[in-house]
Tab-separated table of C-alpha atoms in Angstrom:
chain	number	residue	atom	x	y	z
A	1	MET	CA	41.560	-44.719	2.856
A	2	SER	CA	40.585	-48.392	2.269
A	3	VAL	CA	38.833	-49.546	-0.901
A	4	ALA	CA	35.888	-50.831	1.136
A	5	TYR	CA	35.455	-47.475	2.890
A	6	LYS	CA	35.635	-45.661	-0.429
A	7	ASP	CA	32.991	-47.961	-1.912
A	8	ASP	CA	30.703	-47.436	1.093
A	9	GLU	CA	31.088	-43.667	0.766
A	10	GLU	CA	30.191	-43.745	-2.923
A	11	ASP	CA	27.180	-45.994	-2.199
A	12	TRP	CA	26.041	-43.536	0.461
A	13	LEU	CA	26.373	-40.623	-1.973
A	14	THR	CA	24.401	-42.530	-4.616
A	15	VAL	CA	21.564	-43.238	-2.176
A	16	CYS	CA	21.505	-39.598	-0.991
A	17	LEU	CA	21.407	-38.304	-4.566
A	18	LYS	CA	18.668	-40.778	-5.410
A	19	TYR	CA	16.418	-39.505	-2.618
A	20	LEU	CA	17.303	-35.891	-3.405
A	21	LEU	CA	16.176	-36.464	-6.996
A	22	PHE	CA	12.881	-37.916	-5.722
A	23	VAL	CA	12.349	-34.772	-3.609
A	24	PHE	CA	13.295	-32.647	-6.590
A	25	ASN	CA	10.765	-34.456	-8.810
A	26	PHE	CA	8.016	-33.657	-6.319
A	27	LEU	CA	9.002	-29.973	-6.326
A	28	PHE	CA	9.362	-30.226	-10.093
A	29	TRP	CA	5.741	-31.383	-10.456
A	30	VAL	CA	4.524	-28.613	-8.133
A	31	GLY	CA	6.477	-26.052	-10.132
A	32	GLY	CA	5.157	-27.508	-13.392
A	33	ALA	CA	1.587	-27.280	-12.129
A	34	ALA	CA	2.216	-23.631	-11.191
A	35	VAL	CA	3.659	-22.878	-14.643
A	36	LEU	CA	0.781	-24.618	-16.424
A	37	GLY	CA	-1.777	-22.936	-14.170
A	38	VAL	CA	-0.391	-19.436	-14.734
A	39	GLY	CA	-0.305	-19.979	-18.496
A	40	VAL	CA	-3.886	-21.295	-18.712
A	41	TRP	CA	-5.185	-18.652	-16.257
A	42	THR	CA	-3.600	-15.867	-18.319
A	43	LEU	CA	-5.211	-17.016	-21.560
A	44	VAL	CA	-8.618	-17.991	-20.170
A	45	GLU	CA	-9.224	-15.133	-17.747
A	46	LYS	CA	-7.511	-12.361	-19.692
A	47	SER	CA	-8.206	-13.423	-23.284
A	48	ASP	CA	-10.637	-10.531	-23.897
A	49	TYR	CA	-7.910	-7.955	-23.363
A	50	LEU	CA	-5.448	-9.633	-25.762
A	51	SER	CA	-7.324	-8.223	-28.773
A	52	LEU	CA	-6.520	-4.699	-27.542
A	53	LEU	CA	-2.756	-5.286	-27.690
A	54	ALA	CA	-0.761	-4.481	-30.817
A	55	SER	CA	1.736	-7.313	-30.338
A	56	SER	CA	1.209	-10.968	-29.417
A	57	THR	CA	4.137	-11.138	-26.956
A	58	PHE	CA	1.848	-11.354	-23.910
A	59	ALA	CA	-0.058	-14.310	-25.378
A	60	VAL	CA	3.130	-15.988	-26.653
A	61	SER	CA	4.636	-15.885	-23.149
A	62	ALA	CA	1.537	-17.621	-21.787
A	63	TYR	CA	1.571	-20.277	-24.536
A	64	ILE	CA	5.241	-20.988	-23.824
A	65	LEU	CA	4.443	-21.509	-20.137
A	66	ILE	CA	1.641	-23.940	-21.042
A	67	LEU	CA	4.045	-25.886	-23.265
A	68	ALA	CA	6.697	-25.939	-20.543
A	69	GLY	CA	4.200	-26.960	-17.845
A	70	SER	CA	2.918	-29.833	-19.993
A	71	LEU	CA	6.464	-31.048	-20.610
A	72	VAL	CA	7.151	-30.919	-16.865
A	73	VAL	CA	4.343	-33.413	-16.156
A	74	VAL	CA	5.762	-35.894	-18.669
A	75	THR	CA	9.383	-35.264	-17.695
A	76	GLY	CA	8.658	-35.658	-13.982
A	77	PHE	CA	7.265	-39.143	-14.609
A	78	LEU	CA	10.288	-39.981	-16.773
A	79	GLY	CA	12.572	-38.715	-14.008
A	80	CYS	CA	11.024	-40.991	-11.369
A	81	CYS	CA	11.334	-44.038	-13.657
A	82	ALA	CA	14.941	-43.157	-14.515
A	83	VAL	CA	15.955	-42.764	-10.856
A	84	ILE	CA	14.267	-46.018	-9.796
A	85	ARG	CA	15.837	-48.046	-12.604
A	86	GLU	CA	19.195	-46.262	-12.301
A	87	GLN	CA	19.772	-46.459	-16.047
A	88	ARG	CA	22.212	-43.932	-17.455
A	89	SER	CA	20.398	-43.776	-20.811
A	90	CYS	CA	17.084	-42.822	-19.150
A	91	LEU	CA	18.819	-40.375	-16.827
A	92	SER	CA	20.622	-38.793	-19.771
A	93	MET	CA	17.274	-38.313	-21.553
A	94	TYR	CA	15.818	-36.848	-18.349
A	95	PHE	CA	18.805	-34.490	-18.097
A	96	PHE	CA	18.255	-33.378	-21.713
A	97	PHE	CA	14.551	-32.637	-21.096
A	98	LEU	CA	15.399	-30.660	-17.962
A	99	LEU	CA	17.759	-28.428	-19.943
A	100	LEU	CA	15.186	-28.073	-22.737
A	101	ILE	CA	12.424	-27.015	-20.336
A	102	PHE	CA	14.894	-24.732	-18.547
A	103	LEU	CA	15.545	-22.909	-21.834
A	104	ILE	CA	11.820	-22.741	-22.718
A	105	GLU	CA	10.852	-21.234	-19.357
A	106	LEU	CA	13.804	-18.885	-19.426
A	107	VAL	CA	12.622	-17.624	-22.825
A	108	ALA	CA	9.087	-17.102	-21.430
A	109	GLY	CA	10.475	-15.182	-18.455
A	110	VAL	CA	12.742	-13.009	-20.604
A	111	LEU	CA	9.918	-12.311	-23.101
A	112	ALA	CA	7.645	-11.225	-20.247
A	113	TYR	CA	10.352	-8.951	-18.831
A	114	VAL	CA	11.165	-7.376	-22.228
A	115	TYR	CA	7.481	-6.796	-22.979
A	116	TYR	CA	7.037	-5.319	-19.503
A	117	GLN	CA	9.646	-2.688	-20.382
A	118	ARG	CA	7.840	-1.576	-23.554
A	119	LEU	CA	4.241	-2.109	-22.425
A	120	SER	CA	3.601	1.542	-21.593
A	121	ASP	CA	4.822	2.817	-24.978
A	122	GLU	CA	2.767	0.231	-26.872
A	123	LEU	CA	-0.452	1.075	-25.036
A	124	LYS	CA	0.043	4.832	-25.457
A	125	GLU	CA	0.698	4.373	-29.158
A	126	HIS	CA	-2.052	1.899	-30.055
A	127	LEU	CA	-4.829	1.643	-27.434
A	128	ASN	CA	-6.626	4.903	-28.215
A	129	GLN	CA	-6.464	4.207	-31.955
A	130	THR	CA	-7.784	0.665	-31.474
A	131	MET	CA	-10.692	1.869	-29.349
A	132	THR	CA	-11.752	4.839	-31.478
A	133	GLU	CA	-11.346	3.220	-34.905
A	134	ASN	CA	-12.646	-0.295	-34.236
A	135	TYR	CA	-15.337	-0.024	-31.561
A	136	ALA	CA	-18.759	-1.210	-32.787
A	137	GLN	CA	-17.483	-1.612	-36.337
A	138	GLN	CA	-18.353	-4.476	-38.659
A	139	GLY	CA	-16.146	-7.519	-38.091
A	140	LYS	CA	-14.731	-6.050	-34.846
A	141	LYS	CA	-17.019	-7.771	-32.350
A	142	THR	CA	-14.102	-9.138	-30.312
A	143	ILE	CA	-12.561	-5.690	-29.856
A	144	THR	CA	-15.960	-4.168	-29.042
A	145	SER	CA	-16.584	-6.770	-26.323
A	146	ALA	CA	-13.037	-6.260	-24.985
A	147	VAL	CA	-13.509	-2.480	-24.753
A	148	ASP	CA	-16.881	-2.847	-23.025
A	149	ARG	CA	-15.440	-5.308	-20.500
A	150	LEU	CA	-12.367	-3.109	-19.990
A	151	GLN	CA	-14.454	-0.032	-19.162
A	152	GLN	CA	-16.777	-1.944	-16.847
A	153	ASP	CA	-14.089	-3.998	-15.075
A	154	PHE	CA	-11.797	-1.049	-14.440
A	155	LYS	CA	-14.550	1.562	-14.066
A	156	CYS	CA	-13.006	3.867	-16.659
A	157	CYS	CA	-14.081	5.613	-19.860
A	158	GLY	CA	-11.878	6.189	-22.904
A	159	SER	CA	-8.189	5.528	-23.385
A	160	ASN	CA	-7.013	8.710	-21.623
A	161	ASN	CA	-10.402	10.219	-20.678
A	162	SER	CA	-14.010	10.251	-21.839
A	163	GLN	CA	-13.288	12.994	-24.388
A	164	ASP	CA	-11.342	10.467	-26.488
A	165	TRP	CA	-14.684	9.038	-27.626
A	166	MET	CA	-15.612	12.289	-29.393
A	167	LEU	CA	-13.114	11.339	-32.117
A	168	SER	CA	-14.318	7.761	-32.498
A	169	VAL	CA	-15.888	6.432	-35.684
A	170	TYR	CA	-18.773	4.998	-33.687
A	171	ILE	CA	-19.731	8.177	-31.794
A	172	ARG	CA	-19.555	10.286	-34.959
A	173	SER	CA	-21.856	7.922	-36.847
A	174	GLU	CA	-25.661	7.671	-36.827
A	175	GLN	CA	-25.243	4.246	-35.241
A	176	SER	CA	-24.403	5.915	-31.919
A	177	GLY	CA	-27.925	7.288	-31.510
A	178	ASN	CA	-26.636	10.648	-30.210
A	179	ARG	CA	-24.472	9.010	-27.573
A	180	VAL	CA	-21.342	10.904	-26.506
A	181	VAL	CA	-19.763	7.777	-25.025
A	182	PRO	CA	-20.547	4.027	-25.280
A	183	ASP	CA	-23.045	2.709	-22.752
A	184	SER	CA	-20.252	0.662	-21.127
A	185	CYS	CA	-18.878	3.948	-19.727
A	186	CYS	CA	-21.948	4.291	-17.523
A	187	LYS	CA	-21.851	3.520	-13.833
A	188	THR	CA	-25.238	1.824	-14.207
A	189	ILE	CA	-25.848	0.538	-17.703
A	190	THR	CA	-29.286	1.316	-19.102
A	191	PRO	CA	-30.404	1.743	-22.729
A	192	ASP	CA	-28.893	4.937	-24.239
A	193	CYS	CA	-27.249	5.930	-20.937
A	194	GLY	CA	-24.185	7.020	-22.955
A	195	ARG	CA	-26.008	10.193	-24.077
A	196	ARG	CA	-24.986	11.935	-20.839
A	197	ASP	CA	-21.317	12.326	-19.944
A	198	HIS	CA	-21.866	13.927	-16.546
A	199	PRO	CA	-19.582	12.549	-13.767
A	200	SER	CA	-22.659	11.313	-11.926
A	201	ASN	CA	-23.506	9.107	-14.903
A	202	ILE	CA	-20.190	7.860	-16.344
A	203	TYR	CA	-16.798	6.862	-14.992
A	204	LYS	CA	-14.231	9.647	-15.039
A	205	VAL	CA	-10.921	8.175	-13.836
A	206	GLU	CA	-7.669	10.104	-13.847
A	207	GLY	CA	-5.401	8.584	-16.486
A	208	GLY	CA	-8.279	6.751	-18.175
A	209	CYS	CA	-8.385	3.063	-19.097
A	210	ILE	CA	-4.803	3.079	-20.351
A	211	THR	CA	-3.424	3.527	-16.824
A	212	LYS	CA	-5.647	0.785	-15.416
A	213	LEU	CA	-4.872	-1.688	-18.222
A	214	GLU	CA	-1.144	-0.954	-18.063
A	215	GLN	CA	-1.010	-1.707	-14.332
A	216	PHE	CA	-3.115	-4.830	-14.773
A	217	LEU	CA	-0.926	-6.250	-17.569
A	218	ALA	CA	2.292	-5.216	-15.816
A	219	ASP	CA	1.272	-7.160	-12.686
A	220	HIS	CA	0.525	-10.269	-14.752
A	221	LEU	CA	3.735	-9.987	-16.745
A	222	LEU	CA	5.673	-9.903	-13.479
A	223	VAL	CA	3.888	-13.107	-12.389
A	224	ILE	CA	4.677	-14.795	-15.738
A	225	GLY	CA	8.313	-13.675	-15.567
A	226	ALA	CA	8.785	-14.648	-11.914
A	227	VAL	CA	7.191	-18.088	-12.338
A	228	GLY	CA	9.080	-18.797	-15.567
A	229	ILE	CA	12.506	-17.787	-14.271
A	230	GLY	CA	11.911	-19.225	-10.769
A	231	VAL	CA	10.968	-22.686	-11.998
A	232	ALA	CA	13.771	-22.534	-14.588
A	233	CYS	CA	16.290	-22.078	-11.760
A	234	LEU	CA	14.730	-25.049	-9.921
A	235	GLN	CA	15.215	-27.172	-13.036
A	236	LEU	CA	18.824	-26.082	-13.374
A	237	ALA	CA	19.445	-27.383	-9.854
A	238	GLY	CA	17.752	-30.639	-10.837
A	239	ALA	CA	19.937	-30.927	-13.928
A	240	LEU	CA	23.047	-30.582	-11.753
A	241	LEU	CA	21.804	-33.282	-9.351
A	242	THR	CA	21.033	-35.567	-12.297
A	243	ALA	CA	24.504	-34.998	-13.791
A	244	CYS	CA	26.105	-35.956	-10.453
A	245	PHE	CA	23.924	-39.083	-10.218
A	246	ILE	CA	24.868	-40.114	-13.766
A	247	TYR	CA	28.548	-39.621	-12.917
A	248	LEU	CA	28.322	-41.829	-9.796
A	249	LEU	CA	26.492	-44.556	-11.724
A	250	TYR	CA	29.164	-44.376	-14.414
A	251	LYS	CA	31.907	-44.819	-11.797
A	252	GLU	CA	30.078	-47.761	-10.236
A	253	GLU	CA	29.719	-49.440	-13.647
A	254	GLU	CA	33.427	-48.906	-14.315
A	255	GLU	CA	34.382	-50.427	-10.948
A	256	ASP	CA	32.059	-53.403	-11.480
A	257	PHE	CA	33.542	-53.954	-14.938
A	258	GLY	CA	37.083	-53.682	-13.502
A	259	ALA	CA	36.260	-56.201	-10.799
A	260	LEU	CA	35.416	-58.712	-13.486
């Protein structure tokens, strides 16, 4: 194989890798937007329910995705500049950020998966206690609002069933006004509607709110895990492409130096 042919082949590979990295950066930005969107959506739309969870793992996973998505926007711009200028120092920095974001998103995905495995046990252990001991209590406005929204959104009443409310601090106090369940259990909310617990008046769902909330959180944890791990794999592919591009540039610099 002639030297000229070998040089042409390496130039062709460099050009191909350069355009592949541009395509990757576009996909990288799309993936970053997805990661950032899922993280923000989880915290904004589902923030009320976070106060009902005993651990902060669900929220932490979302915060990690927001951090990773923000880094992707910056890193994608850095990647385009590095590829255009073909500077090994910039490409090396880009490669480092890709690996860093890969690790961050992998952690978010793994956290979501681990929490998914223990979600059911946590809800069974803590949800009923949180609802019965904290509802409508002083300084617990966030939990009270979360419980009311939970029962209305999922059309349920009580952690396991409506009878759970008979043991609550609120129902057993004078504050309840002879209610047997909170008004948010009612199919149509009117003042003092919680005084009647007939099925025609309140929601009676098999499995109670715990089943509904568990399914809801499990679905969202799967989305967080899938997005985190999926985009992390995309970034790993980008890191490999960048490493190959750096290697080709290094060889070209060596050959140019040798020619001198």
